[in-house]
Structures are given as C-alpha cells and as structure tokens.
Coordinates of C-alpha atoms and ligand atoms in Angstrom, one line a residue:
X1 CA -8.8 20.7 -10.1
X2 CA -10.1 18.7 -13.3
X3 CA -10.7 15.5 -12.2
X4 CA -10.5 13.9 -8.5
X5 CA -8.4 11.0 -8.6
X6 CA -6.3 10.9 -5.1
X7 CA -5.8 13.2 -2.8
X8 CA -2.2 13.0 -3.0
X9 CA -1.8 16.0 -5.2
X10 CA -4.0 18.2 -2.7
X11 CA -2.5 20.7 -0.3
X12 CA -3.6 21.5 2.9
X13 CA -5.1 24.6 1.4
X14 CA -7.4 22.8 -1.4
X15 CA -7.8 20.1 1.4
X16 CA -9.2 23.2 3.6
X17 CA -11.3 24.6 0.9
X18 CA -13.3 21.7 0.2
X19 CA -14.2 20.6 3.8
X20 CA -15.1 24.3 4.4
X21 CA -17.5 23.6 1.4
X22 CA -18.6 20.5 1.9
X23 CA -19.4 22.4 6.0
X24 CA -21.3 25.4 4.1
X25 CA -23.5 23.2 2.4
X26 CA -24.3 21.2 5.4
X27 CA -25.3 24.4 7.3
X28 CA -27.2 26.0 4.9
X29 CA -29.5 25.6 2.1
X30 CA -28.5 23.9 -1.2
X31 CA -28.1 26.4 -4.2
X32 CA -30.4 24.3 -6.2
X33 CA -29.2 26.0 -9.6
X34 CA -25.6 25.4 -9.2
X35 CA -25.0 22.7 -11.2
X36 CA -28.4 22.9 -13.6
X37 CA -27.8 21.8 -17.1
X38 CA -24.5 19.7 -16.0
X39 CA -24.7 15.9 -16.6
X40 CA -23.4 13.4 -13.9
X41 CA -23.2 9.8 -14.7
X42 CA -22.3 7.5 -12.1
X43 CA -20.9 4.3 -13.4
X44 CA -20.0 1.3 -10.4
X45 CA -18.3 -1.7 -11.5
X46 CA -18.5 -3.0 -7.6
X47 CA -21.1 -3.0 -5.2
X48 CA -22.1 0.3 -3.2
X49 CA -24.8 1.3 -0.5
X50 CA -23.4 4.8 0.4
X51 CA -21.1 6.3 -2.0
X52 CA -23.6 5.7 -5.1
X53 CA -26.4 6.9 -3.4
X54 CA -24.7 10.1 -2.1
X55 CA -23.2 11.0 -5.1
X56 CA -26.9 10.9 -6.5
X57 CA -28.3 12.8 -4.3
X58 CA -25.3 15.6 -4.6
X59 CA -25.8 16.2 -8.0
X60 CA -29.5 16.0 -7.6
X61 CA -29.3 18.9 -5.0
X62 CA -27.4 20.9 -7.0
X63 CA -29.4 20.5 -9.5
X64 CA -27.5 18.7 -12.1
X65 CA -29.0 15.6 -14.2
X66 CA -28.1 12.5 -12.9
X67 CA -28.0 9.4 -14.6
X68 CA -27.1 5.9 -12.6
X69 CA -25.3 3.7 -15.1
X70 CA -26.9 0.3 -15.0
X71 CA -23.8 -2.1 -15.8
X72 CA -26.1 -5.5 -15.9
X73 CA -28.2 -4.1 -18.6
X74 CA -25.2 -2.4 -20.2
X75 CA -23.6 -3.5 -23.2
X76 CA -20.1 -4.0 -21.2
X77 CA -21.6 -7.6 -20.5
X78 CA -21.7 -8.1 -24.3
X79 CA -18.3 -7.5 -24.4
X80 CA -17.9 -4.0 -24.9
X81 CA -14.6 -2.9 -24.0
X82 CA -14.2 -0.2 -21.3
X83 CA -12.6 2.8 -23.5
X84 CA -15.6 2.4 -26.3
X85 CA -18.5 2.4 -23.4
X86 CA -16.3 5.3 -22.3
X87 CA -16.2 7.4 -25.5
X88 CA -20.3 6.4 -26.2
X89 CA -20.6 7.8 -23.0
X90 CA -18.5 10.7 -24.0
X91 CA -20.4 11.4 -27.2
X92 CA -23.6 11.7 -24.9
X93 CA -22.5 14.7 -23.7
X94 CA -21.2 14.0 -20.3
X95 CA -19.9 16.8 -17.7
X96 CA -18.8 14.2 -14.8
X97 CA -18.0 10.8 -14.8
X98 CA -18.0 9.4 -10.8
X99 CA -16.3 5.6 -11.6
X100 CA -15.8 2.6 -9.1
X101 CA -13.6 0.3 -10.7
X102 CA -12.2 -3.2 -8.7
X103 CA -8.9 -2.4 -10.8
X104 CA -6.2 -0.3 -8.8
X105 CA -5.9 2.9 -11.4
X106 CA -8.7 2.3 -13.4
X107 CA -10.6 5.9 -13.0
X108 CA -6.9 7.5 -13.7
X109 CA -7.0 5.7 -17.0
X110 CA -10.1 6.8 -18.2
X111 CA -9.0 10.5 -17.2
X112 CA -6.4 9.9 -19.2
X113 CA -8.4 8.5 -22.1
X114 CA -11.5 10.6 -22.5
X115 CA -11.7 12.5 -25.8
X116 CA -14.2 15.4 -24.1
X117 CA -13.6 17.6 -21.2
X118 CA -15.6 15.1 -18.8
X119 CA -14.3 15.4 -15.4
X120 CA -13.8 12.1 -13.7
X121 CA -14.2 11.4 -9.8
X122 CA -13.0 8.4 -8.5
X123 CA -15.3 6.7 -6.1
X124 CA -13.0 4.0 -4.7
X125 CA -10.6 2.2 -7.0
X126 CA -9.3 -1.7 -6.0
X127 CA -7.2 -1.0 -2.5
X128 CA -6.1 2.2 -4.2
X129 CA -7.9 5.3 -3.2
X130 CA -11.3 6.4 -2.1
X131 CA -10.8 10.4 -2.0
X132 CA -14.1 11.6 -1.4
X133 CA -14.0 9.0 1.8
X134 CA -11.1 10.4 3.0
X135 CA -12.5 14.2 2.4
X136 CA -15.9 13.2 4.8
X137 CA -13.7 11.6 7.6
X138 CA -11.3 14.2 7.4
X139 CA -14.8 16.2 7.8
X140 CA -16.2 14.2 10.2
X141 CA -13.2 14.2 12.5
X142 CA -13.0 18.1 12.2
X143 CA -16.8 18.5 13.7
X144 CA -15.3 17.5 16.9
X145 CA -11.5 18.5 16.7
X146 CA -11.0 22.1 14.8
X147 CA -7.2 21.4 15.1
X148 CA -6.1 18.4 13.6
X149 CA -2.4 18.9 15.3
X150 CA -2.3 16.9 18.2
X151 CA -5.1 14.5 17.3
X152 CA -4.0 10.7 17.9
X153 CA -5.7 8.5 15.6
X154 CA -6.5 4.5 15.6
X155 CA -7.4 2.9 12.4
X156 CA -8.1 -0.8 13.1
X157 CA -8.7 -3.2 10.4
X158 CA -8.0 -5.0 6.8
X159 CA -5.7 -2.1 6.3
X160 CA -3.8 -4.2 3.6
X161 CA -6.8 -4.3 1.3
X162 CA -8.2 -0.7 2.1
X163 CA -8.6 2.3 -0.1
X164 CA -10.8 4.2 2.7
X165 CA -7.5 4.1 5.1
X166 CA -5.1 5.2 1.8
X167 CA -6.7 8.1 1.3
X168 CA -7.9 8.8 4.9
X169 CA -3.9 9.1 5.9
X170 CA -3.2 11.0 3.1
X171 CA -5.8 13.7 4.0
X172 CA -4.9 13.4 7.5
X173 CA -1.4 13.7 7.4
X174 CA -1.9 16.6 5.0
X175 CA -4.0 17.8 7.5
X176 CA -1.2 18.0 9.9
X177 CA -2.6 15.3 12.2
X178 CA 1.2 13.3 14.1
X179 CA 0.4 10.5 15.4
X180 CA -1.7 8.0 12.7
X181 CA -1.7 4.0 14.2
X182 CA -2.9 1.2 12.4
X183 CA -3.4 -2.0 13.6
X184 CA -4.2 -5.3 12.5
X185 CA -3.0 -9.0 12.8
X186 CA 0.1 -9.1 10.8
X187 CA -1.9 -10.6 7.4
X188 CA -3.9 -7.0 7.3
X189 CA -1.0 -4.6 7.4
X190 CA 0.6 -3.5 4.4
X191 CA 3.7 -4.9 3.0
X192 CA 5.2 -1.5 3.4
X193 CA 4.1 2.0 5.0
X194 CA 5.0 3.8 2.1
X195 CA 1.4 4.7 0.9
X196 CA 0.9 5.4 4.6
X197 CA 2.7 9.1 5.4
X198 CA 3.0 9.3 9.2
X199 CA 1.8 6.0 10.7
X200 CA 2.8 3.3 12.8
X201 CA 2.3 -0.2 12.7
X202 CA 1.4 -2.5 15.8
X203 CA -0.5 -6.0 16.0
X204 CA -1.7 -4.8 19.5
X205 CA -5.1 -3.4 19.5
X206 CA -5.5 -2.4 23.5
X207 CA -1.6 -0.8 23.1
X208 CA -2.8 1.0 19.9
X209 CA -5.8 2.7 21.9
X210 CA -4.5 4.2 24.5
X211 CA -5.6 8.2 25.2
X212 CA -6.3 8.1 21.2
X213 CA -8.9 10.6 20.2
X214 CA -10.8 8.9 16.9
X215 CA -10.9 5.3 16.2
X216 CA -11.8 4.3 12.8
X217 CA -12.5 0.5 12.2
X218 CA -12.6 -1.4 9.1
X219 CA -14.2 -4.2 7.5
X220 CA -12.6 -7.6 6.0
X221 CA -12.2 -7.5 2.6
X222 CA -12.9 -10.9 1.5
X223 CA -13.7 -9.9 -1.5
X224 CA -9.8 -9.4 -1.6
X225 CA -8.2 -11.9 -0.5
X226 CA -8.8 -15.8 -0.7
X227 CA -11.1 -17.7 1.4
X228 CA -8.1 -19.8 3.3
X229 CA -7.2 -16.0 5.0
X230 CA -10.5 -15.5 6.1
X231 CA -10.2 -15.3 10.0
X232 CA -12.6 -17.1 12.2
X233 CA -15.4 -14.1 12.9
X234 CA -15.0 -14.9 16.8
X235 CA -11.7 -15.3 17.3
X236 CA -11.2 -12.1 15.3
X237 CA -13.8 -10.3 16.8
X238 CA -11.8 -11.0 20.4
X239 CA -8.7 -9.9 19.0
X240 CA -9.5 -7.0 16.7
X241 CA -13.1 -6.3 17.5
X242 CA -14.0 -2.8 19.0
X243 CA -16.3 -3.1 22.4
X244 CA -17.3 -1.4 25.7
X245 CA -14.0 -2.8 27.4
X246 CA -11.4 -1.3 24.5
X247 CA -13.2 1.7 23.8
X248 CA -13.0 2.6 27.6
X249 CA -9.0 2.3 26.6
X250 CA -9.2 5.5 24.3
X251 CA -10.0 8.7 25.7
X252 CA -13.3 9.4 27.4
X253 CA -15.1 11.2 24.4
X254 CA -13.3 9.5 21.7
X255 CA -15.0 9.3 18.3
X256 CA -15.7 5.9 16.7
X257 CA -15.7 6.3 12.7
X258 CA -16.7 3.4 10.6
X259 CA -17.0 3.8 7.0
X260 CA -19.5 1.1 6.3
X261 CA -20.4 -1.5 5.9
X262 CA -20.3 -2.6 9.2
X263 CA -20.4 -6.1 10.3
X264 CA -21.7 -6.5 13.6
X265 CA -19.8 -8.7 15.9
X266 CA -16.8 -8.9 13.7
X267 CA -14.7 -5.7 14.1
X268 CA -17.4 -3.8 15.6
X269 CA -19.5 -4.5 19.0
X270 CA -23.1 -3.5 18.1
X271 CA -23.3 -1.7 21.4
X272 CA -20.6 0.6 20.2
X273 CA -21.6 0.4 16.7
X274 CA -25.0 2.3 18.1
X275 CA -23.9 4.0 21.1
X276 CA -23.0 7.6 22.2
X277 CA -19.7 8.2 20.6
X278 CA -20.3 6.4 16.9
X279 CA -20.3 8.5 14.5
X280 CA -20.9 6.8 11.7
X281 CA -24.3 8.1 10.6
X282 CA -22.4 11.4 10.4
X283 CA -20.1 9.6 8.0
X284 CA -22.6 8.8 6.1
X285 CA -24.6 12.4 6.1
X286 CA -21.2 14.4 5.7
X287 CA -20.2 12.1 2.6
X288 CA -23.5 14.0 0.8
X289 CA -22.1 17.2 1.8
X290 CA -18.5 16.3 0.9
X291 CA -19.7 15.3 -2.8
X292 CA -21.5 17.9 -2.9
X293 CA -18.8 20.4 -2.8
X294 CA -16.3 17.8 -5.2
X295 CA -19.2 18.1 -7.7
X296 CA -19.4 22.0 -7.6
X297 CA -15.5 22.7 -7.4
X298 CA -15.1 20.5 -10.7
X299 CA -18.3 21.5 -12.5
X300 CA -19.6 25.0 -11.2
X301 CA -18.1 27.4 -13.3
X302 CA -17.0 30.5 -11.9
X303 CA -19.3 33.6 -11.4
Ligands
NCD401 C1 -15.7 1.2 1.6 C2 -15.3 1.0 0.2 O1 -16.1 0.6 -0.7 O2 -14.1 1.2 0.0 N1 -17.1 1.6 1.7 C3 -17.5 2.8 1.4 O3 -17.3 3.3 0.4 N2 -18.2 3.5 2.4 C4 -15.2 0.3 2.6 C5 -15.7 -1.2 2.5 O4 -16.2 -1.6 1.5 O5 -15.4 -1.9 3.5

C-alpha cells in the first residue's frame, strides 16, 4: 500500500490487518519512535472538526513531525495553482500528504502527480470516499460484533451526497457483512446503487429498522446541494430522525453510529444522540487509532 485513496482496492485480508492495528494501538501503548523523522502535512480544503485533529494527533503519537497546512494564509489564495503548492510542498521534503479536497478525485490526482515518493491519504474527497471513516466504523462496529456475517445494518441519511456511507459499504461488504439498508426520502438516495455493493434501498425508516443490529445516521449535506432541497428540519426530523420510539424498532442492544457532525433534532434525537447505545464518542476515539495504523502501514518502514 503506497497511498490510501479508497478502500475499493483492499481485500478482506489488508481490511483485517489494519483494524487489527488500529485495535493494537488502542490497547496498548504508542511506539512513540515509529514514525520519528517522517514528515506529515495535513492540507484541508473543507472544514473539519475530527478527521484533522486525529490525524494530528496520530502522527504526533507516533512520533512523526506534523505540520497543519494553513490554506487562508497560504499562497493558493493568491492564485497558486494546486499542482505547484503541491510540488513546493514536495520539495520540502514531505513523507505523507493527508488531503481533503470538495472535488470528487482530487487526492487521486495529486497521487498521481507528485514528483517524490510522498504517500497521499485521502481524508474525504467531494461525495467520493472517506477511507479512513470507513476503516473506524468498520472498527467500531467490530468492538461489539467479532463476526461481521450476519450483521444487519441501517444507514439513514443524505446518502446521495455521502462519502462516509461510500466507503463504509465498501469496507463492510468487504467485510462480509449481507444485509446493508439505506434509507432516505427519495431526494437522498443515489441515482444508482452501483457505488453501493450489497445494499437495499427503501424510503421507510421504521421498515428499514427492524431487528437491525447497527444504525448509522447521517447529516444533510447542504453544503451539497441547493438551498430549494433543503428539507424543513421538523418535518424531516419526524420522518428520518432517529429517537426513543424507532430505536426501540431495532434490536435491543443495537449500536447507534454517527460520524459527526451531529445535528441535534434533525436526524438525530439528543436523547439517543447521548444515551446508552451511541457510540459515537468511540467513532471518534477509534478514528485516532485507525490513522494511526494508516500512518504506520504507509510510512513505517519495515524492521
Ligand atoms: C463527515 C465528512 O466530512 O465526510 N465527517 C467526518 O469526517 N467525520 C461527514 C459529514 O460532514 O457530515
């Protein structure tokens, strides 16, 4: 593995490996060393609360130098075109390059351009893929369910517009996980399910719940899509929104997953935002771990 672009190119085995890495470091202490000497620039071009500042602190805990890009004091507002603030970049002696681009395909194209041996990670590009999201709910999930055959799965939400659920299916179907739902009103599926391996599509939220063991709810992406789609927040929220009376619907210790942000009241009661079976604080303390062990398999050179 060079660079981490999608996780459509990883087996179940490399899936395995990483999780199983990502679990290690979580359990035990961080080899502080592993990375030392190695360079890791993190470079968003959208806005991030978790992914930036996990990545951060994975290469800090591995001990690798970590510099945050700071785009609105960055020459690319001057004009500089992407491909020559890559290749300064470069010439600084770079050994990872995590990107978040709005553009579908943009971290691909840098892999493709750079001139050194910089290893690129994408950290969410447009509604394309978010890999290292889909690695920590894959890990997340696993925490509870060992055996991912069997598992019946709920993704509610702007599916249409998400990367999180693209690269969440892929890992899961990988995974060897059967039954994948995803429901939305009809102007947040996708056109096709051809990105989606192994899912359904239903409008019906209390249909799509029943006896499933993880539910996993997303935001709206208005950033996405123009202000006359916008639902109305409360007629959405009775429609679409997860609370006491739908997650009783799912089975009795089913896991809510969320992967941030959250808006409260929209797709996502607060009581169950908060309560017993969220597990979204783990999403967001596994997604350290998971980076953690992308960082290392792309940079730690073998003993
Ligand atoms: C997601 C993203 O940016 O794709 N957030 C995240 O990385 N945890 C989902 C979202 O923005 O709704």
């Amino acid at each position: 593995m060079h660079h981490l672009l999608t996780l459509e190119d990883l087996d179940r085995a490399a899936l395995t490996r990483l999780l199983d890495r990502a679990e290690h470091f979580r359990t035990h202490a961080a080899p502080r060393d592993l990375l030392a000497g190695r360079t890791v620039l993190t470079l968003f071009f959208e806005p991030s609360t978790r992914t930036r500042t996990s990545f951060v602190l994975a290469a800090k805990r591995l001990g690798a130098d970590n510099v945050n890009f700071d785009l609105s004091r960055s020459s690319t507002v001057k004009g500089e075109s992407l491909l020559d603030t890559l290749h300064t970049l470069e010439a600084m002696r770079l050994d990872a390059l995590v990107v978040r681009h709005n553009e579908n395909g943009m971290p691909a194209y840098l892999a493709r351009h750079a001139n050194t041996g910089v290893a690129v990670v994408n950290a969410g590009d447009g509604t394309h893929a978010h890999p290292t999201q889909g690695l920590l709910d894959a890990l997340t999930i696993r925490q509870r369910h060992p055996d991912f055959a069997n598992l019946r799965i709920a993704i509610c939400g702007d599916i249409r517009h998400s990367r999180v659920t693209r690269s969440d299916v892929r890992a899961l179907h990988t995974l060897g996980v059967g039954d994948i739902r995803l429901c939305a009103p009809r102007a947040m599926l996708p056109e096709s399910l051809d990105a989606f391996p192994g899912c359904t599509a239903s409008e019906d939220f209390d249909a799509a719940l029943a006896d499933v063991d993880v539910v996993m709810m997303l935001r709206i992406q208005k950033e996405r899509m123009a202000a006359a789609q916008f639902p109305e927040a409360a007629d959405y929220h009775a429609h679409y929104g997860l609370d006491a009376r739908r997650l009783a619907l799912a089975k009795p210790d089913c896991q809510v997953l969320h992967p941030g942000p959250i808006n409260r009241g929209i797709e996502i009661a607060p009581d169950v935002a908060d309560g017993p079976q969220s597990r979204i604080l783990d999403q967001v303390a596994n997604g350290v771990v998971v980076r953690m062990a992308v960082l290392a398999e792309l940079l730690a050179t073998p003993a």
